[in-house]
Short mmCIF file of C-alpha atoms in Angstrom, two decimals:
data_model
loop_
_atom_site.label_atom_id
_atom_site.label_comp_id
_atom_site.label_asym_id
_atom_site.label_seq_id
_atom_site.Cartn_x
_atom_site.Cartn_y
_atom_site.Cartn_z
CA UNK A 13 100.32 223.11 153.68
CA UNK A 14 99.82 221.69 150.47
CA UNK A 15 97.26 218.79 149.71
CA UNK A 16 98.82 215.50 147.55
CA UNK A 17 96.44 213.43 145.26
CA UNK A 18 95.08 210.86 146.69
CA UNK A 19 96.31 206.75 145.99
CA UNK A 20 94.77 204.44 145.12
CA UNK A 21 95.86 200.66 145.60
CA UNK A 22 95.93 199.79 141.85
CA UNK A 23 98.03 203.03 141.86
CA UNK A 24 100.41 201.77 144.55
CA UNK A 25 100.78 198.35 143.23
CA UNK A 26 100.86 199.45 139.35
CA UNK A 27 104.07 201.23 141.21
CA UNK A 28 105.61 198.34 142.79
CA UNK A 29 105.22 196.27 140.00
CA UNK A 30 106.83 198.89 137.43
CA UNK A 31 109.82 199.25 139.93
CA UNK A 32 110.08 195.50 140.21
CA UNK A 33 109.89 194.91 136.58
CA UNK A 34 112.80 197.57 136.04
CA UNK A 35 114.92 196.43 138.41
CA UNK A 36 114.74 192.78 137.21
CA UNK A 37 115.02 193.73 133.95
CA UNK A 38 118.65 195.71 134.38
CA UNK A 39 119.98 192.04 135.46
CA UNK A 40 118.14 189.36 135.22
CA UNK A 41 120.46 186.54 134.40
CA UNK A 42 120.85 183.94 131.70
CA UNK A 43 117.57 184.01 130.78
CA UNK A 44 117.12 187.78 130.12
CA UNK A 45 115.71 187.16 126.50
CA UNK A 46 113.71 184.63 127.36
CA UNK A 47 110.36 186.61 126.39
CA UNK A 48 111.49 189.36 124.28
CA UNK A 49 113.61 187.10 121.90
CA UNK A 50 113.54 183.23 123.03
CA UNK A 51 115.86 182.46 120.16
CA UNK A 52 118.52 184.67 120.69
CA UNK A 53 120.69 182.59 122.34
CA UNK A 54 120.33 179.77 119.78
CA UNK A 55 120.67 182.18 116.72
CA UNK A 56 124.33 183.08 118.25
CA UNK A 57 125.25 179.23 119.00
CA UNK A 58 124.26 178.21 115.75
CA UNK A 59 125.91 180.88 113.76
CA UNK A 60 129.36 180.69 116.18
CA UNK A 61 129.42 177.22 115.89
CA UNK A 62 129.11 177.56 111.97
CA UNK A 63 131.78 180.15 111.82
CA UNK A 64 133.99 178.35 113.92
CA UNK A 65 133.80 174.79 111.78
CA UNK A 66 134.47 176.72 108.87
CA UNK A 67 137.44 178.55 110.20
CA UNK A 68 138.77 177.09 113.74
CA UNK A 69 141.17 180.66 113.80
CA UNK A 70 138.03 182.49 115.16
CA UNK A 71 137.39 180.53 118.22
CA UNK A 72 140.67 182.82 119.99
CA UNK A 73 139.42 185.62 117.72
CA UNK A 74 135.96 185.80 119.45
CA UNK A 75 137.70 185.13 122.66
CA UNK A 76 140.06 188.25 122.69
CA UNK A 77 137.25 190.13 120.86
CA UNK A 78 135.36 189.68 124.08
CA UNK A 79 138.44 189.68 126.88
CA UNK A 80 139.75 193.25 124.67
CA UNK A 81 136.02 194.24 125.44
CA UNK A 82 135.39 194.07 129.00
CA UNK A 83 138.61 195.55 130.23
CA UNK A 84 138.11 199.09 129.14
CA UNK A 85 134.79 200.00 130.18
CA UNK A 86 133.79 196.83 130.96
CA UNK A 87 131.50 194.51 128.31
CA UNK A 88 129.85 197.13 126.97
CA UNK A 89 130.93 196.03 123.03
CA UNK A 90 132.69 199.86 123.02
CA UNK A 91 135.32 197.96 120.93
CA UNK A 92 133.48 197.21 117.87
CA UNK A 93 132.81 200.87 117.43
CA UNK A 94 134.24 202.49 114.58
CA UNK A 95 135.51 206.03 114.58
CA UNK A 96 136.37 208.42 111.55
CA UNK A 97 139.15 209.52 113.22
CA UNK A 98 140.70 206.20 113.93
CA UNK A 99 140.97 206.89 117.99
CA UNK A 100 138.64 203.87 119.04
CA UNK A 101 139.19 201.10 120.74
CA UNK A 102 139.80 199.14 117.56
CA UNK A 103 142.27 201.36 116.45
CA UNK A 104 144.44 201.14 119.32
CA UNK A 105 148.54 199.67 119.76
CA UNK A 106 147.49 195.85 120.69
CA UNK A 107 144.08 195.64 118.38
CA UNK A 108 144.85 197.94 115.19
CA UNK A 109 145.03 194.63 112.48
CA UNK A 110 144.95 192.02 114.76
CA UNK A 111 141.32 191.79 116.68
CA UNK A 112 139.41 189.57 114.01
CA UNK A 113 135.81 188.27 113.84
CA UNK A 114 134.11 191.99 113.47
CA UNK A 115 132.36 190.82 110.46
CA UNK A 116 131.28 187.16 111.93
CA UNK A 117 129.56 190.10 114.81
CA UNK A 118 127.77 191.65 112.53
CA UNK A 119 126.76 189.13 110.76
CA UNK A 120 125.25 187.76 113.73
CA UNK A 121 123.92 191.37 114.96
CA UNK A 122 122.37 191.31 111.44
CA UNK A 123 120.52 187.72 112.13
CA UNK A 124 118.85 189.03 115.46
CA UNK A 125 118.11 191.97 114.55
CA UNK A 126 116.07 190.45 111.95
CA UNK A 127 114.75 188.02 114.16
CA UNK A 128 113.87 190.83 116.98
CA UNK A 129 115.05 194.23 116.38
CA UNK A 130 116.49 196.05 118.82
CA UNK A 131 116.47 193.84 121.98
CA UNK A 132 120.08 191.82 121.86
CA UNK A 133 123.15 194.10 122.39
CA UNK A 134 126.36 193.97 120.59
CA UNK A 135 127.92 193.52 124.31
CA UNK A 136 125.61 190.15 125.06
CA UNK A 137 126.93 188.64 121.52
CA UNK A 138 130.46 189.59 122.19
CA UNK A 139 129.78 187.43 125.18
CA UNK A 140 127.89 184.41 124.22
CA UNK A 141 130.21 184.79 120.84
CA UNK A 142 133.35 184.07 123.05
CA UNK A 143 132.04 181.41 125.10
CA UNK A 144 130.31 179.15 122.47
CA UNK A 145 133.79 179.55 120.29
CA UNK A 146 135.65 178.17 123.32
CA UNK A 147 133.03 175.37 123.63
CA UNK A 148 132.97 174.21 119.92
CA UNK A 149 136.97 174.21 120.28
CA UNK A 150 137.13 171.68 123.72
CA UNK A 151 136.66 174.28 126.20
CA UNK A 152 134.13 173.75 128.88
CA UNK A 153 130.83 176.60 128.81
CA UNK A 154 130.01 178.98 131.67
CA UNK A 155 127.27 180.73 132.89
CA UNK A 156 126.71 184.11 131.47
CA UNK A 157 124.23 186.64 133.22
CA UNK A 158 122.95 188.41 129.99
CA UNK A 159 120.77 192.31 129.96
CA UNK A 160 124.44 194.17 128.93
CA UNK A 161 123.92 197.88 127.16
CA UNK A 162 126.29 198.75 124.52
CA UNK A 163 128.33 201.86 125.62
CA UNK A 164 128.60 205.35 123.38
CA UNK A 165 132.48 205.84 124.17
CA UNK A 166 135.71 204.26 122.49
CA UNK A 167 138.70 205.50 122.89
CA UNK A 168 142.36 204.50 121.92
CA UNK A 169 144.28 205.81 124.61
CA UNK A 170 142.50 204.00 127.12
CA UNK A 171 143.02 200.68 125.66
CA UNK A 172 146.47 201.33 125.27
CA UNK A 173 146.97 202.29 128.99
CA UNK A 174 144.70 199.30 130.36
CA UNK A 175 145.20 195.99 128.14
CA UNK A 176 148.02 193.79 129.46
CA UNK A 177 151.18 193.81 127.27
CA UNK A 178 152.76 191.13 125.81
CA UNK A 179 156.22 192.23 126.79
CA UNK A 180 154.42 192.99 130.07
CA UNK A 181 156.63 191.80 133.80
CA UNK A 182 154.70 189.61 135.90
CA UNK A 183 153.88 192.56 138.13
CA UNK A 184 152.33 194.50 135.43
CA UNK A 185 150.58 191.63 134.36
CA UNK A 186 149.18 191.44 138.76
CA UNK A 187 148.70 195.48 138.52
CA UNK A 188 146.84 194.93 134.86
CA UNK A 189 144.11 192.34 135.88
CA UNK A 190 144.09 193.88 139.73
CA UNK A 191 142.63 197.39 138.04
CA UNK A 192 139.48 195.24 137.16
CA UNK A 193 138.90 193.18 140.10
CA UNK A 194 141.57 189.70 139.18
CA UNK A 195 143.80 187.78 141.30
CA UNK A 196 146.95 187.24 140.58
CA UNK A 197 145.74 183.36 140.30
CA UNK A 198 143.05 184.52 138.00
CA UNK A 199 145.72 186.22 135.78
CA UNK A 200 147.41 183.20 135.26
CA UNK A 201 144.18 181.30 134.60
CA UNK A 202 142.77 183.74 132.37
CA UNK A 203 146.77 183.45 130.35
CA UNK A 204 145.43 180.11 129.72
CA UNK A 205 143.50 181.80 126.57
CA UNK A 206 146.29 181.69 124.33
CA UNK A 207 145.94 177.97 124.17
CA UNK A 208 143.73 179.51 120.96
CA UNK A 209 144.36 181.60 118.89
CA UNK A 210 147.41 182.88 116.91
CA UNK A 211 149.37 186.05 117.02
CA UNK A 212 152.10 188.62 114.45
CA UNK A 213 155.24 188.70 114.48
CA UNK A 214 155.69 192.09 115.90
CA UNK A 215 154.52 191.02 119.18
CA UNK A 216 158.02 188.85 119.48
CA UNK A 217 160.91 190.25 117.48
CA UNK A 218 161.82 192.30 120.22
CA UNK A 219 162.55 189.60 122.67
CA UNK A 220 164.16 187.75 119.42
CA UNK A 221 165.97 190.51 118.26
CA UNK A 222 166.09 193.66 121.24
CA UNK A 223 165.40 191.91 124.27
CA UNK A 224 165.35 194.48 127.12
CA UNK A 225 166.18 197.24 124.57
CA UNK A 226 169.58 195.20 123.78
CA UNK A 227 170.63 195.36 119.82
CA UNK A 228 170.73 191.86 118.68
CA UNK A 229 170.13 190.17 122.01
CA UNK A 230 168.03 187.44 122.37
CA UNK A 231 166.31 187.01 125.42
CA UNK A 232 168.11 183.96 127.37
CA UNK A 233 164.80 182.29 128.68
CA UNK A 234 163.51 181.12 125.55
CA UNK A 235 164.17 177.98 124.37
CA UNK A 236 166.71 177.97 121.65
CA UNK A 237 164.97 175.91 119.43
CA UNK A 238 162.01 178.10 119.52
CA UNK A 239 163.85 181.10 119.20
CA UNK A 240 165.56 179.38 115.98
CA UNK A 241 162.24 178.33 114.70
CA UNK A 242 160.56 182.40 115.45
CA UNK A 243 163.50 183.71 113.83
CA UNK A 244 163.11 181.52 110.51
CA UNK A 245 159.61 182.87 110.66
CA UNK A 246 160.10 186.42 111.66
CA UNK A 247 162.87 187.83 109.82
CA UNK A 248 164.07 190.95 111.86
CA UNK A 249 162.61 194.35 110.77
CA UNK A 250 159.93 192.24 108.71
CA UNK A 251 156.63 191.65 109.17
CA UNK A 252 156.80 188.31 108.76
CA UNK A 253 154.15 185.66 109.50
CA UNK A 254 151.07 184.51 111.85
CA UNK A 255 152.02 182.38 114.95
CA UNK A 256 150.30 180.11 116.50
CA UNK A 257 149.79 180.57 120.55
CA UNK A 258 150.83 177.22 121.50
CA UNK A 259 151.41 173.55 119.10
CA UNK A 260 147.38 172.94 119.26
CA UNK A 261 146.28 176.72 118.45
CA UNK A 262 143.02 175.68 117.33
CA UNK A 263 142.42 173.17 120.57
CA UNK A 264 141.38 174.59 123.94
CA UNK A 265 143.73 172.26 126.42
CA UNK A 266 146.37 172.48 128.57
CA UNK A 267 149.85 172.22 126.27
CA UNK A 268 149.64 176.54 126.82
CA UNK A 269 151.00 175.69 130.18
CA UNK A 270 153.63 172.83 129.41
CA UNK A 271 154.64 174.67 126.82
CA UNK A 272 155.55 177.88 128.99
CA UNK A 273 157.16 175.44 131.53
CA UNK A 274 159.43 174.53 128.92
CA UNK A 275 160.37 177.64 128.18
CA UNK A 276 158.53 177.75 124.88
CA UNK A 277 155.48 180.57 125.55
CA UNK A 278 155.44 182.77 123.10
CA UNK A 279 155.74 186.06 124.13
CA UNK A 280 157.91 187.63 126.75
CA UNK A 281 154.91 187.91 128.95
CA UNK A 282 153.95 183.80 129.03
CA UNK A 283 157.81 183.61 130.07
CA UNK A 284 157.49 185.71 132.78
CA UNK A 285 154.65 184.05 134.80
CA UNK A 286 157.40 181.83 135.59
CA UNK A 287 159.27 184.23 137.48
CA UNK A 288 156.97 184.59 140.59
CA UNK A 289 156.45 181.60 142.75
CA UNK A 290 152.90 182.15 142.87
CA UNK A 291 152.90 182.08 138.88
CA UNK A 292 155.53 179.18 138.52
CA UNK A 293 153.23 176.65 140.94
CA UNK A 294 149.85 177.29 138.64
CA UNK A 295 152.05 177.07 135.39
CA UNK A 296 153.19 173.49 136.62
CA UNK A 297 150.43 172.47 138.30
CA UNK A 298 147.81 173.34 134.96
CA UNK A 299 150.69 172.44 132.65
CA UNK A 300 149.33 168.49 133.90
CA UNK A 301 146.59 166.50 131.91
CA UNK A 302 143.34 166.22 134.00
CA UNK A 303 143.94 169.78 136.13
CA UNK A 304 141.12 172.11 136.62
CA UNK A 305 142.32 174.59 134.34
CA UNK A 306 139.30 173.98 132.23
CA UNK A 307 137.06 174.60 135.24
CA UNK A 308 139.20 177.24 136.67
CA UNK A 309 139.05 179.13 133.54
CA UNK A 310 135.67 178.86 133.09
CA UNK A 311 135.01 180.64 136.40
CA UNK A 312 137.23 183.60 135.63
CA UNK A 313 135.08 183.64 132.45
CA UNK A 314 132.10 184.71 133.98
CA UNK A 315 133.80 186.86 136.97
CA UNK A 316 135.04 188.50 133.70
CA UNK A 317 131.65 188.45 131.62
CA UNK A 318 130.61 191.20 134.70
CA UNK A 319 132.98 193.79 134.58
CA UNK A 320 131.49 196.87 135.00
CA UNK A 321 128.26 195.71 134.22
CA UNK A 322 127.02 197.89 131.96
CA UNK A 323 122.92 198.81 132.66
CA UNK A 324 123.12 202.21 131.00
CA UNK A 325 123.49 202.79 127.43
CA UNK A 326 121.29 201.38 124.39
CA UNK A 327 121.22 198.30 122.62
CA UNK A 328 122.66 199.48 119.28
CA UNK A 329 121.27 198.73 115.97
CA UNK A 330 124.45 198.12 113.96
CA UNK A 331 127.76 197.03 116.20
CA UNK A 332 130.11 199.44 114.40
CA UNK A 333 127.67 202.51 114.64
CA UNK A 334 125.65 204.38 117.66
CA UNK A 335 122.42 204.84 117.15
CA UNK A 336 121.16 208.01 115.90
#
């Protein structure tokens, strides 16, 4: 039988504490940077809030930057990734010209970077990005467990098949969020995000103009002065103009809500949340001044912030761009 070297107890403990060390640093919580860049989480405040005050339209871009993010391979900033063939993330159906704030990221990836190269991820920005937006617009902060990795794949097709439609049924809208660990009460909750934030036209001419696949039907929920006022503004088979989500786009609040229980969401998917009892009774009950939706929503924030957590990967030195 074979002999093994002998141990030592610096040995064993040098061993304990390198295992400790690892393990806490794969997920250790807010203050993850707190020696290896103390100012990180400043640098992104400070630049957000800047950004935002100078245009208020990014505060739901950084938010759906970030919600786009996590539910394909979790937060692991695989939709800033560019690809020469156009089959990223980026480039799929429900982000291809509308995600926006990918040059406010890098900017900010820049900032760090110069600041401490090569310890913040593009994943932890997208993060912190969305909730200091929704903070500088009325939104209340969360707590964000920070230590992400940015991932090495992006792919088109899987965004397509996993991001929630906005001509979606209330049951795909349950089977959507359920893939990645929602309620249905967190769906609804986490709907609540288009308070911000503005969309195109093409995401409601059908259900002004083809509703269920019907030439020149409009759908009958909407309320027909809104559907007068979309039309105006989205001439069929043109691309028309930006929306905003709800009357106080740039405002996180809760008009989203009494504006869907008026029949006035925008898209065919706010309309249907009122077509389940479970999704009709948060609708009214947020849709009230002084409800927890701004608490509520906070919390599905974070559950959100740690999909799929992602410890393996790198921390990449430019967003767009895997290291090489």
């Amino acid at each position: 039988m074979g002999s093994f070297p002998p141990f030592n107890l610096l040995s064993i403990l040098g061993l304990i504490l390198l295992a400790t060390t690892t393990d806490a640093h794969s997920y250790s919580g807010a203050d993850y940077y707190k020696d290896s860049c103390p100012q990180a989480t400043t640098i992104v405040t400070d630049m957000v809030n800047n950004f935002v005050k100078a245009n208020k339209n990014l505060a739901g871009g950084f938010l759906r930057l970030h919600f786009h993010d996590c539910f394909v391979r979790g937060c692991d900033a695989s939709v800033l990734l560019n690809s020469p063939t156009n089959s990223a993330e980026k480039d799929a159906r429900p982000n291809a010209g509308s995600l926006r704030g990918f040059h406010e990221i890098d900017q900010i990836k820049a900032a760090l970077e110069a600041e401490c190269p090569g310890i913040v991820s593009c994943g932890d920005i997208l993060a912190l990005a969305a909730r200091d937006a929704t903070v500088k617009v009325g939104g209340q902060s969360w707590s964000l467990d920070l230590g992400r990795k940015d991932g090495k794949v992006s792919i088109s097709s899987e965004a397509d098949a996993q991001l929630p439609s906005p001509f979606a049924t209330y049951d795909q809208l349950v089977q959507n969020f359920s893939a990645v660990g929602f309620t249905q009460e967190e769906m609804v909750i986490l709907s609540g995000g288009h308070t911000i934030g503005r969309s195109s036209c093409g995401a409601v001419q059908p259900r002004l103009y083809n509703f269920n696949g019907v030439a020149g039907l409009t759908d009958p929920s909407i309320d027909p002065s809104l559907a007068k006022e979309l039309k105006k503004k989205c001439p069929e088979n043109e691309p028309g103009t930006t929306l905003a989500m709800d009357s106080t786009k740039n405002t996180f609040d809760h008009l989203y809500f009494k504006a869907v229980l008026n029949n006035k969401g925008l898209f065919q998917s706010d309309a249907n949340l009122l077509t389940n009892p479970v999704g009709k009774e948060l609708v009214t009950r947020y849709s009230k001044a002084g409800s927890s939706f701004s608490s509520d929503f906070a919390g599905a924030m974070t559950k959100m912030s740690n999909i799929q957590w992602a410890t393996d990967g790198e921390v990449r030195r430019v967003c767009s761009i895997i290291n090489q």
